[in-house]
Every structure is written in structure tokens, then in C-alpha cells.
Amino acid sequence: MRVSRPVEDVVRDLVADGIDVVRVSYPDLIGIERGRDVLVEQLPGAVAHGLSFCRAVYHTTPQGDTVEVPGGLDAGLPDIRVRPDLSTLAKLPWEDGVASCLGEAYEPSGDDLCPEAPREVLRRALLKLGDVGLTAVAGPEFEYYLCEPDPSAPTGWRRYADAPGNVYTSGRKGDPDGHVLRVLRHLRDLGLGVTMGNHEFGGGQFEINLDHSAALDAADRAFRFKSAVQEIARVDGMLATFMAKPFNDQDGSGFHLHLSCLDAEGRNVFEGTEPDGLSDTAHHAIAGVLEHAPALAALLNPTINSYKRFGPDSLAPWLIDWGLDNRSAMVRIPPERGAASRLEVRLGDASANPYLGMAGLVAAVYLGVRDKLSAPAPLEGYGYDAAKAPMLPGDLPTALDALAADTALIEVLGEPFVTAFLTYKRDEVARFGRHVTDWEFREYSYHL
């Protein structure tokens, strides 16, 4: 835990700023924000002793059921301790008198970090990357849909401002209530490093970009960004969803990650020379991502719904390939070179836990650089031709099997985390397999 100054000084400053509550939050296994509101006078005790939470919070589904993951139910539902990381403290612009900070999850002894805690999984991958002398810099991009209440709709929600053709627009034409402006200003004031936003392809779909920074900081900001967007929408009586593909008639929402690596002197090691302006290290990194892409899909496309976003001409990756400024490739190399040389990994969807998605990519880059893997030739022209490259997993069970078989990636990410993740997600697959969907009733009920 990083505490730069005595907690008593922090409390005094908070009180002087009109803050009487500190919200301590942390990500669960799938990236849902969990936390507790702490009265400011109780903050010193929370820092000293931690906040007790049932460990099974990591294994709890979005519907509130506890999955039988080792170390949870079988161990009698023991505690973890979550300690406030005061270096991440920030005032919530939309909630009077409240500041928030991230929490760091420890084992009950209070000495060791929880191995399945997403922050710790990413930290572990970054330490391995450090073994080859590199640090990772990341810039996340997220898309999401905004919905407004509609009691007549089957789900209770309809897409906000659902007019066609408002692709890459700004202003009230595609956003009559000024949602993007409000979010940009709030998140700027929260210190999340947001840079810009606009209406995306789908009706009621938006994208907001975050600046690049060291990978752990970028993941922290991405996690807080998603939670903040959802909370701001709730304040407005709306629903912001980062679900991969919430609507049959619209494109899905992506999580694109720009990734580069620096050496000990701070030089971008992806910078190279002709013919493509990339270094050998960059090509090794690309090869690592391609090599481990089937397993990475489990982390970057982590839900049943994720795989409904894929397919030919979907503007989402379908094949395991890379290309130079080619948006139909899984790994796109943007046209900037020199210090701006980077990979844009387009595999992820917006439902991914940003810590786990970044951890998987960092691990794949590390393995590619460590083993000096060779990348195939870049994609030429438009993708989605299965004769040109292998296909990504077509469903979550296949991706989970690929992760379970990727022993090199598991070694980097940690076996306890991977066991917990696979157990949790295979339970999700099993539950879905038993659930009767609206499609099935519509398809079969009348004639069969």
C-alpha cells in the first residue's frame, strides 16, 4: 500500500474540503466495483487494520450467487482485508461530501496480497516483463451504450437518442441531453486522464478515450472510468452498459488497448527502422500476442455474450492476425512511429476486466520478447478471410479451454488466479446452458 503522508493529515485535509465519507472500492474477478463507504473519522482504523470482506466476493456472480471456487465456500467463506490506497484518493464530482480511493486486497494475515485480486494479477505480469528490462505503457479506449427507461420494452430499457447515422458526431445531434460533455467534465475533475469523447457507430453508443500511462495506473483509471460512467448514468436515471453486444441490430462495444514498452532509459523499444518502422522487439511482442491469442480471448472476451460481437464484417476481430494501420486486423499498428510506436490490440470487448485484460496482454508480450518469437507477415487488404489466418475461439468454452492449456501464460499470471477464473467462468457456461432463452421460445414453441 502506498501512503505518502500520515493518514491523520489526510483526514484533516478531507474535512477542510467538506468531505465526510471515503468510498473504498476494488475490482472483483470480473471487474465489478465492490466497496464500502467509510466515515472520514474512521479512515485511520481502516488504513491500519483493513476492511473485512468475505473472500467469496471474488466468486460472486452478477446475480448474487456464490460460485464454488477453491478458497471460498470450501474454506468456510473466510475474509480478505481491503486496505485503502490513499495515493488514489479523489473527490467525487457528482457526489457531495464523498471522496473515493482504490483498495488493496490482502490475505487475512494482512501481509500477503490476494493472488486472485485483479490488481495483483497485473502487477505479477508487469514484474515478469521487468525481467526482460521492460515496462509497459497503455492507453485504453472503451465503447458503451447508454439506455433510458422504457417500461414497455422487454428489458425495461431502450437505447438513448436512438437515431441512425450519428457516427463520430459530437454535440446535441446525437446526444440531446449532453451526456458526453457531462461525463468528460466529471471524469476530468476526478483525475482519470480522459482526453475526448464522441458518439460511436451504434444508436446510443459512445466512446471516451483515456490518456496513456504506466500499465498499472492505466488499469486503475480504466476500472474507475467504467464504474464512474455507470454511476453518473444512474444519477441521471439512465443505464450505461459495457456489455459486449447488448442489441441484435447494432454493433458491439470494444475495449481497444494501445500498448508500448520502454527500456530502463525510458526509450520506446518498439521504435525501429524500415521497412515498417518497427523494431525486432516490437515484432516479438506482436508474435507473443498472436501466439497466445486463443487464451487471451478468455480474459478479453470473458462472457457468453462476448462471442456474439465477432464475425465477418463486424468491425471486431475474427482472425488471429496483425496489420499496418489496418482496422480489420486483431492487432493494428497505428501509423505513428518513433516515440509513438505502439500496438493497438483490438481483441477485447468492453465487458473485460481491464486489469485482467492488460495482465494477459503484458504476459503475452513478455513471452514473445523472452522467447524471441517471430510474427507472420502482416495482413494485406481487408481481413475476415479465414484462408489468411487462424480463427479466434468462437465461444467462451473454447476460449476457456485455450487458457487452461496455455501453461506458459498460466505461469506468468499465477495458477491460483487462473484456477479461480476458470472455475467461475465454467460455472457461468453451465448456468447459461440450463437457461431457456427468449429465442428458444420464439423459435420452437408454436410449431413444436
Short mmCIF file of C-alpha atoms in Angstrom, two decimals, residues 4-417:
data_model
loop_
_atom_site.label_atom_id
_atom_site.label_comp_id
_atom_site.label_asym_id
_atom_site.label_seq_id
_atom_site.Cartn_x
_atom_site.Cartn_y
_atom_site.Cartn_z
CA SER A 4 2.70 9.25 1.08
CA ARG A 5 1.85 11.06 4.32
CA PRO A 6 0.22 10.38 7.70
CA VAL A 7 -3.42 9.40 7.47
CA GLU A 8 -4.28 11.98 10.14
CA ASP A 9 -3.08 14.71 7.78
CA VAL A 10 -5.22 13.24 5.01
CA VAL A 11 -8.29 13.24 7.27
CA ARG A 12 -7.70 16.85 8.26
CA ASP A 13 -7.49 17.93 4.62
CA LEU A 14 -10.61 15.96 3.70
CA VAL A 15 -12.64 17.54 6.48
CA ALA A 16 -11.40 21.00 5.45
CA ASP A 17 -12.61 20.23 1.91
CA GLY A 18 -16.08 19.28 3.12
CA ILE A 19 -15.55 15.53 2.75
CA ASP A 20 -17.10 13.32 5.44
CA VAL A 21 -17.18 9.95 3.64
CA VAL A 22 -14.49 7.98 1.80
CA ARG A 23 -15.62 5.27 -0.61
CA VAL A 24 -13.05 2.45 -0.72
CA SER A 25 -13.55 0.30 -3.83
CA TYR A 26 -11.79 -2.58 -5.54
CA PRO A 27 -12.49 -4.84 -8.54
CA ASP A 28 -13.82 -8.35 -8.19
CA LEU A 29 -12.81 -11.14 -10.53
CA ILE A 30 -14.93 -9.85 -13.43
CA GLY A 31 -14.32 -6.16 -12.83
CA ILE A 32 -17.44 -5.24 -10.86
CA GLU A 33 -16.76 -2.48 -8.35
CA ARG A 34 -17.07 -3.72 -4.77
CA GLY A 35 -16.52 -1.45 -1.78
CA ARG A 36 -17.60 0.27 1.39
CA ASP A 37 -18.35 3.85 2.44
CA VAL A 38 -16.23 4.84 5.44
CA LEU A 39 -16.92 7.86 7.62
CA VAL A 40 -13.85 10.04 7.44
CA GLU A 41 -13.13 9.83 11.17
CA GLN A 42 -12.91 6.03 10.80
CA LEU A 43 -10.34 6.19 7.99
CA PRO A 44 -7.24 5.78 10.23
CA GLY A 45 -8.61 2.48 11.53
CA ALA A 46 -9.42 1.29 8.01
CA VAL A 47 -5.86 2.08 6.91
CA ALA A 48 -4.31 0.38 9.94
CA HIS A 49 -6.41 -2.78 10.03
CA GLY A 50 -8.14 -3.01 6.66
CA LEU A 51 -11.81 -3.53 5.86
CA SER A 52 -13.02 -7.11 6.16
CA PHE A 53 -14.87 -8.61 3.19
CA CYS A 54 -15.90 -12.19 2.54
CA ARG A 55 -13.38 -13.69 0.10
CA ALA A 56 -16.27 -15.11 -1.91
CA VAL A 57 -16.90 -11.60 -3.27
CA TYR A 58 -14.37 -12.62 -5.95
CA HIS A 59 -16.57 -15.60 -6.78
CA THR A 60 -19.99 -13.90 -6.71
CA THR A 61 -21.98 -13.69 -9.94
CA PRO A 62 -23.72 -10.52 -11.19
CA GLN A 63 -26.96 -12.08 -9.89
CA GLY A 64 -25.53 -12.54 -6.39
CA ASP A 65 -24.84 -16.28 -6.38
CA THR A 66 -21.60 -17.65 -4.93
CA VAL A 67 -19.62 -20.00 -7.19
CA GLU A 68 -17.74 -22.88 -5.54
CA VAL A 69 -14.22 -21.65 -6.21
CA PRO A 70 -11.40 -23.17 -4.09
CA GLY A 71 -10.70 -20.99 -1.06
CA GLY A 72 -14.26 -19.70 -0.78
CA LEU A 73 -17.20 -21.93 0.17
CA ASP A 74 -14.97 -24.97 0.75
CA ALA A 75 -12.89 -22.98 3.25
CA GLY A 76 -15.88 -21.68 5.20
CA LEU A 77 -16.14 -18.29 3.47
CA PRO A 78 -13.04 -16.67 5.03
CA ASP A 79 -12.24 -12.97 4.97
CA ILE A 80 -9.90 -10.82 2.98
CA ARG A 81 -8.67 -7.44 4.18
CA VAL A 82 -9.02 -4.43 1.90
CA ARG A 83 -6.80 -1.50 2.82
CA PRO A 84 -7.36 1.97 1.35
CA ASP A 85 -4.68 3.11 -1.11
CA LEU A 86 -4.65 6.79 -0.19
CA SER A 87 -2.42 7.68 -3.13
CA THR A 88 -5.52 7.17 -5.33
CA LEU A 89 -7.80 9.41 -3.24
CA ALA A 90 -10.01 11.76 -5.27
CA LYS A 91 -13.15 13.81 -4.65
CA LEU A 92 -16.27 12.57 -6.46
CA PRO A 93 -17.54 15.50 -8.56
CA TRP A 94 -21.12 14.16 -8.69
CA GLU A 95 -21.49 13.13 -5.03
CA ASP A 96 -21.35 15.91 -2.44
CA GLY A 97 -19.11 15.21 0.54
CA VAL A 98 -17.67 11.98 -0.85
CA ALA A 99 -14.15 11.09 -1.92
CA SER A 100 -13.10 7.72 -3.29
CA CYS A 101 -9.95 5.63 -3.39
CA LEU A 102 -8.93 2.19 -4.53
CA GLY A 103 -8.46 -0.63 -2.06
CA GLU A 104 -5.68 -3.22 -2.00
CA ALA A 105 -6.83 -6.77 -1.12
CA TYR A 106 -4.75 -8.76 1.37
CA GLU A 107 -4.93 -12.22 2.88
CA PRO A 108 -6.44 -12.33 6.41
CA SER A 109 -2.97 -12.11 7.97
CA GLY A 110 -2.66 -8.68 6.36
CA ASP A 111 0.81 -9.39 4.96
CA ASP A 112 0.30 -11.05 1.57
CA LEU A 113 -1.74 -9.74 -1.33
CA CYS A 114 -4.57 -11.97 -2.57
CA PRO A 115 -3.35 -13.92 -5.61
CA GLU A 116 -6.70 -13.65 -7.43
CA ALA A 117 -7.01 -9.90 -6.83
CA PRO A 118 -7.00 -8.37 -10.33
CA ARG A 119 -4.57 -5.60 -9.38
CA GLU A 120 -2.12 -8.21 -8.10
CA VAL A 121 -2.50 -10.36 -11.25
CA LEU A 122 -1.48 -7.39 -13.39
CA ARG A 123 1.33 -6.48 -11.01
CA ARG A 124 2.68 -10.03 -11.31
CA ALA A 125 2.71 -9.83 -15.13
CA LEU A 126 4.48 -6.45 -15.01
CA LEU A 127 7.19 -7.88 -12.76
CA LYS A 128 7.82 -10.64 -15.32
CA LEU A 129 8.06 -8.05 -18.08
CA GLY A 130 10.64 -6.30 -15.92
CA ASP A 131 12.76 -9.47 -16.08
CA VAL A 132 13.49 -8.62 -19.74
CA GLY A 133 14.19 -4.99 -18.86
CA LEU A 134 10.89 -3.51 -20.00
CA THR A 135 7.98 -1.54 -18.56
CA ALA A 136 4.58 -1.31 -20.21
CA VAL A 137 2.69 1.84 -21.19
CA ALA A 138 -1.01 1.50 -22.00
CA GLY A 139 -3.79 3.69 -23.36
CA PRO A 140 -7.33 2.24 -23.08
CA GLU A 141 -10.35 3.01 -25.26
CA PHE A 142 -13.88 1.93 -24.29
CA GLU A 143 -17.22 1.95 -26.05
CA TYR A 144 -20.55 1.63 -24.24
CA TYR A 145 -24.28 2.01 -24.79
CA LEU A 146 -26.47 4.47 -22.89
CA CYS A 147 -30.07 3.44 -22.29
CA GLU A 148 -33.12 5.19 -20.88
CA PRO A 149 -36.07 3.63 -19.04
CA ASP A 150 -38.87 2.15 -21.14
CA PRO A 151 -41.46 0.10 -19.20
CA SER A 152 -42.87 -1.21 -22.48
CA ALA A 153 -39.57 -2.74 -23.60
CA PRO A 154 -38.87 -6.42 -22.74
CA THR A 155 -35.75 -5.42 -20.79
CA GLY A 156 -37.21 -2.22 -19.33
CA TRP A 157 -34.69 -0.12 -21.30
CA ARG A 158 -34.35 1.40 -24.76
CA ARG A 159 -31.34 2.98 -26.45
CA TYR A 160 -30.89 6.67 -25.68
CA ALA A 161 -31.14 9.07 -28.63
CA ASP A 162 -31.53 6.15 -30.99
CA ALA A 163 -31.31 7.93 -34.34
CA PRO A 164 -29.38 6.28 -37.20
CA GLY A 165 -26.23 7.66 -38.78
CA ASN A 166 -24.77 9.68 -35.90
CA VAL A 167 -21.38 8.05 -36.41
CA TYR A 168 -18.45 10.03 -34.96
CA THR A 169 -20.60 13.03 -34.16
CA SER A 170 -20.49 15.36 -31.19
CA GLY A 171 -22.93 17.84 -29.74
CA ARG A 172 -26.68 17.64 -29.23
CA LYS A 173 -27.46 16.00 -32.58
CA GLY A 174 -26.58 12.53 -31.28
CA ASP A 175 -26.55 13.44 -27.59
CA PRO A 176 -29.51 15.74 -26.88
CA ASP A 177 -29.04 15.61 -23.10
CA GLY A 178 -25.31 16.44 -23.19
CA HIS A 179 -24.23 13.13 -21.63
CA VAL A 180 -20.73 13.11 -23.12
CA LEU A 181 -19.93 16.66 -22.02
CA ARG A 182 -21.12 15.91 -18.50
CA VAL A 183 -19.07 12.71 -18.27
CA LEU A 184 -15.93 14.30 -19.73
CA ARG A 185 -16.04 17.15 -17.22
CA HIS A 186 -16.76 14.91 -14.23
CA LEU A 187 -14.01 12.44 -15.12
CA ARG A 188 -11.52 15.22 -15.81
CA ASP A 189 -12.22 16.57 -12.33
CA LEU A 190 -11.84 13.07 -10.90
CA GLY A 191 -8.32 12.97 -12.38
CA LEU A 192 -8.83 9.94 -14.61
CA GLY A 193 -6.91 11.33 -17.58
CA VAL A 194 -9.81 11.30 -20.04
CA THR A 195 -8.99 13.07 -23.28
CA MET A 196 -12.00 13.11 -25.61
CA GLY A 197 -15.33 11.50 -26.43
CA ASN A 198 -17.88 11.14 -29.20
CA HIS A 199 -20.93 9.26 -30.45
CA GLU A 200 -19.91 5.88 -31.86
CA PHE A 201 -21.37 3.70 -34.64
CA GLY A 202 -24.42 2.33 -32.83
CA GLY A 203 -27.51 4.25 -31.82
CA GLY A 204 -26.96 5.39 -28.25
CA GLN A 205 -23.33 4.18 -28.32
CA PHE A 206 -20.47 6.37 -27.12
CA GLU A 207 -16.69 6.19 -26.84
CA ILE A 208 -14.47 8.02 -24.38
CA ASN A 209 -10.68 7.76 -24.56
CA LEU A 210 -8.13 7.83 -21.77
CA ASP A 211 -4.57 9.07 -21.99
CA HIS A 212 -1.68 6.60 -21.88
CA SER A 213 0.36 5.94 -18.74
CA ALA A 214 2.19 3.15 -16.93
CA ALA A 215 0.10 -0.01 -17.27
CA LEU A 216 -1.00 -0.38 -13.63
CA ASP A 217 -2.05 3.26 -13.47
CA ALA A 218 -3.86 2.87 -16.82
CA ALA A 219 -5.73 -0.16 -15.47
CA ASP A 220 -6.65 1.71 -12.28
CA ARG A 221 -8.01 4.58 -14.33
CA ALA A 222 -9.86 2.24 -16.71
CA PHE A 223 -11.55 0.42 -13.80
CA ARG A 224 -12.57 3.69 -12.17
CA PHE A 225 -13.68 5.07 -15.54
CA LYS A 226 -16.13 2.24 -16.15
CA SER A 227 -17.53 2.45 -12.63
CA ALA A 228 -17.83 6.24 -12.84
CA VAL A 229 -19.65 6.21 -16.19
CA GLN A 230 -22.15 3.73 -14.78
CA GLU A 231 -22.61 5.77 -11.61
CA ILE A 232 -23.07 9.07 -13.46
CA ALA A 233 -25.67 7.40 -15.67
CA ARG A 234 -27.52 6.16 -12.57
CA VAL A 235 -27.55 9.67 -11.15
CA ASP A 236 -29.25 10.72 -14.40
CA GLY A 237 -31.77 7.85 -14.22
CA MET A 238 -30.07 6.07 -17.14
CA LEU A 239 -28.23 2.79 -17.69
CA ALA A 240 -24.69 2.74 -19.11
CA THR A 241 -23.72 -0.78 -20.14
CA PHE A 242 -20.31 -2.08 -21.18
CA MET A 243 -21.88 -5.39 -22.22
CA ALA A 244 -20.14 -6.73 -25.33
CA LYS A 245 -23.22 -6.85 -27.59
CA PRO A 246 -26.45 -5.78 -25.91
CA PHE A 247 -28.51 -5.45 -29.10
CA ASN A 248 -29.01 -7.76 -32.08
CA ASP A 249 -29.35 -4.91 -34.56
CA GLN A 250 -26.26 -2.90 -33.56
CA ASP A 251 -22.50 -3.47 -33.37
CA GLY A 252 -20.90 -4.46 -30.10
CA SER A 253 -18.72 -2.37 -27.79
CA GLY A 254 -14.96 -2.76 -27.85
CA PHE A 255 -12.07 -2.33 -25.42
CA HIS A 256 -9.08 -1.40 -27.54
CA LEU A 257 -5.71 -1.16 -25.84
CA HIS A 258 -2.72 0.79 -27.14
CA LEU A 259 0.43 -0.79 -25.74
CA SER A 260 4.12 0.09 -25.92
CA CYS A 261 7.21 -0.84 -23.91
CA LEU A 262 10.02 1.30 -22.52
CA ASP A 263 13.57 0.35 -21.57
CA ALA A 264 15.40 1.48 -18.44
CA GLU A 265 16.22 4.84 -20.09
CA GLY A 266 12.58 5.48 -20.98
CA ARG A 267 13.08 4.81 -24.70
CA ASN A 268 10.25 3.22 -26.65
CA VAL A 269 11.74 -0.13 -27.68
CA PHE A 270 9.11 -0.64 -30.40
CA GLU A 271 10.69 2.16 -32.43
CA GLY A 272 12.58 0.71 -35.39
CA THR A 273 13.68 1.26 -38.97
CA GLU A 274 12.42 0.39 -42.40
CA PRO A 275 10.67 -1.39 -43.95
CA ASP A 276 7.84 -1.00 -41.40
CA GLY A 277 9.43 1.28 -38.80
CA LEU A 278 9.19 -1.33 -36.04
CA SER A 279 11.97 -2.92 -34.02
CA ASP A 280 12.69 -6.62 -33.61
CA THR A 281 11.31 -6.27 -30.08
CA ALA A 282 8.03 -4.98 -31.48
CA HIS A 283 7.80 -7.95 -33.83
CA HIS A 284 8.50 -10.34 -30.93
CA ALA A 285 5.74 -8.61 -28.94
CA ILE A 286 3.28 -8.93 -31.83
CA ALA A 287 4.20 -12.60 -32.18
CA GLY A 288 3.59 -13.17 -28.47
CA VAL A 289 0.11 -11.68 -28.66
CA LEU A 290 -0.72 -13.79 -31.73
CA GLU A 291 0.71 -16.96 -30.17
CA HIS A 292 -1.38 -16.62 -27.03
CA ALA A 293 -4.48 -15.05 -28.61
CA PRO A 294 -6.79 -18.06 -28.06
CA ALA A 295 -6.07 -17.94 -24.31
CA LEU A 296 -6.20 -14.14 -24.23
CA ALA A 297 -9.74 -14.32 -25.62
CA ALA A 298 -10.88 -15.80 -22.31
CA LEU A 299 -9.65 -12.69 -20.48
CA LEU A 300 -10.51 -10.05 -23.09
CA ASN A 301 -13.82 -11.60 -24.22
CA PRO A 302 -14.93 -13.05 -20.89
CA THR A 303 -18.69 -13.60 -21.25
CA ILE A 304 -21.12 -15.80 -23.15
CA ASN A 305 -22.30 -12.62 -24.87
CA SER A 306 -18.78 -11.61 -25.95
CA TYR A 307 -18.68 -14.01 -28.87
CA LYS A 308 -21.85 -12.59 -30.40
CA ARG A 309 -19.81 -9.48 -31.15
CA PHE A 310 -17.49 -11.40 -33.50
CA GLY A 311 -17.97 -12.41 -37.11
CA PRO A 312 -17.12 -11.39 -40.67
CA ASP A 313 -17.52 -7.67 -41.37
CA SER A 314 -18.34 -6.98 -37.72
CA LEU A 315 -15.56 -4.42 -37.18
CA ALA A 316 -14.42 -6.74 -34.38
CA PRO A 317 -11.52 -9.19 -34.78
CA TRP A 318 -12.38 -12.62 -36.11
CA LEU A 319 -8.93 -13.95 -37.01
CA ILE A 320 -5.54 -14.08 -35.29
CA ASP A 321 -3.63 -11.57 -37.41
CA TRP A 322 -1.91 -8.20 -37.42
CA GLY A 323 -1.68 -5.37 -39.89
CA LEU A 324 -0.17 -1.95 -40.53
CA ASP A 325 -2.89 0.66 -39.89
CA ASN A 326 -5.48 -2.00 -40.70
CA ARG A 327 -8.65 -1.91 -38.57
CA SER A 328 -9.78 -5.31 -39.79
CA ALA A 329 -6.80 -6.96 -38.02
CA MET A 330 -6.72 -8.19 -34.44
CA VAL A 331 -3.51 -6.26 -33.79
CA ARG A 332 -3.34 -2.94 -35.59
CA ILE A 333 -0.13 -0.91 -35.80
CA PRO A 334 -1.18 2.76 -35.88
CA PRO A 335 0.68 4.90 -38.44
CA GLU A 336 2.69 6.95 -35.90
CA ARG A 337 6.31 5.89 -35.47
CA GLY A 338 9.29 6.93 -33.38
CA ALA A 339 8.40 7.50 -29.73
CA ALA A 340 4.71 6.91 -30.58
CA SER A 341 5.26 3.38 -31.95
CA ARG A 342 2.75 1.00 -30.38
CA LEU A 343 0.39 -1.91 -30.80
CA GLU A 344 -3.37 -1.39 -30.82
CA VAL A 345 -4.84 -4.70 -29.66
CA ARG A 346 -8.46 -4.74 -30.82
CA LEU A 347 -9.37 -8.16 -29.43
CA GLY A 348 -11.05 -7.02 -26.22
CA ASP A 349 -14.67 -6.10 -25.68
CA ALA A 350 -15.88 -3.55 -23.15
CA SER A 351 -17.09 -6.16 -20.65
CA ALA A 352 -13.49 -7.22 -19.92
CA ASN A 353 -11.94 -6.57 -16.53
CA PRO A 354 -9.25 -4.04 -17.56
CA TYR A 355 -6.74 -5.40 -15.03
CA LEU A 356 -7.04 -8.95 -16.35
CA GLY A 357 -7.10 -7.91 -19.99
CA MET A 358 -3.92 -5.86 -19.55
CA ALA A 359 -2.31 -8.61 -17.47
CA GLY A 360 -2.89 -11.14 -20.23
CA LEU A 361 -1.51 -8.85 -22.92
CA VAL A 362 1.54 -7.92 -20.85
CA ALA A 363 2.17 -11.62 -20.18
CA ALA A 364 1.91 -12.43 -23.90
CA VAL A 365 4.28 -9.59 -24.81
CA TYR A 366 6.74 -10.79 -22.17
CA LEU A 367 6.64 -14.35 -23.54
CA GLY A 368 7.07 -13.14 -27.11
CA VAL A 369 10.08 -10.99 -26.21
CA ARG A 370 11.60 -13.59 -23.88
CA ASP A 371 11.33 -16.37 -26.46
CA LYS A 372 12.11 -14.10 -29.43
CA LEU A 373 9.03 -15.32 -31.28
CA SER A 374 8.62 -14.48 -34.97
CA ALA A 375 5.49 -12.82 -36.30
CA PRO A 376 3.99 -13.81 -39.67
CA ALA A 377 3.71 -11.31 -42.48
CA PRO A 378 1.17 -8.54 -41.81
CA LEU A 379 -2.34 -8.71 -43.21
CA GLU A 380 -2.73 -7.14 -46.64
CA GLY A 381 -6.08 -5.61 -47.52
CA TYR A 382 -9.38 -6.32 -45.83
CA GLY A 383 -9.46 -9.11 -43.25
CA TYR A 384 -12.14 -11.65 -42.37
CA ASP A 385 -10.78 -14.21 -44.83
CA ALA A 386 -10.33 -17.46 -42.88
CA ALA A 387 -7.88 -18.68 -45.52
CA LYS A 388 -5.40 -15.97 -44.43
CA ALA A 389 -5.09 -16.64 -40.69
CA PRO A 390 -6.34 -18.91 -37.88
CA MET A 391 -9.68 -18.11 -36.32
CA LEU A 392 -10.14 -16.89 -32.78
CA PRO A 393 -12.23 -19.03 -30.42
CA GLY A 394 -15.87 -18.89 -31.42
CA ASP A 395 -17.35 -19.21 -27.94
CA LEU A 396 -16.44 -18.89 -24.28
CA PRO A 397 -15.94 -22.63 -23.58
CA THR A 398 -13.37 -22.87 -26.37
CA ALA A 399 -11.53 -19.81 -25.07
CA LEU A 400 -11.52 -21.20 -21.51
CA ASP A 401 -10.07 -24.47 -22.78
CA ALA A 402 -7.36 -22.50 -24.59
CA LEU A 403 -6.49 -20.62 -21.39
CA ALA A 404 -6.39 -23.87 -19.40
CA ALA A 405 -3.97 -25.34 -21.97
CA ASP A 406 -1.64 -22.32 -22.13
CA THR A 407 0.85 -23.33 -19.45
CA ALA A 408 3.27 -20.52 -20.27
CA LEU A 409 0.62 -17.86 -19.79
CA ILE A 410 -0.64 -19.53 -16.59
CA GLU A 411 2.87 -19.48 -15.15
CA VAL A 412 3.04 -15.71 -15.61
CA LEU A 413 -0.48 -14.92 -14.39
CA GLY A 414 -0.40 -17.34 -11.46
CA GLU A 415 -2.08 -20.73 -11.10
CA PRO A 416 -4.34 -19.71 -8.15
CA PHE A 417 -5.84 -16.88 -10.18
#
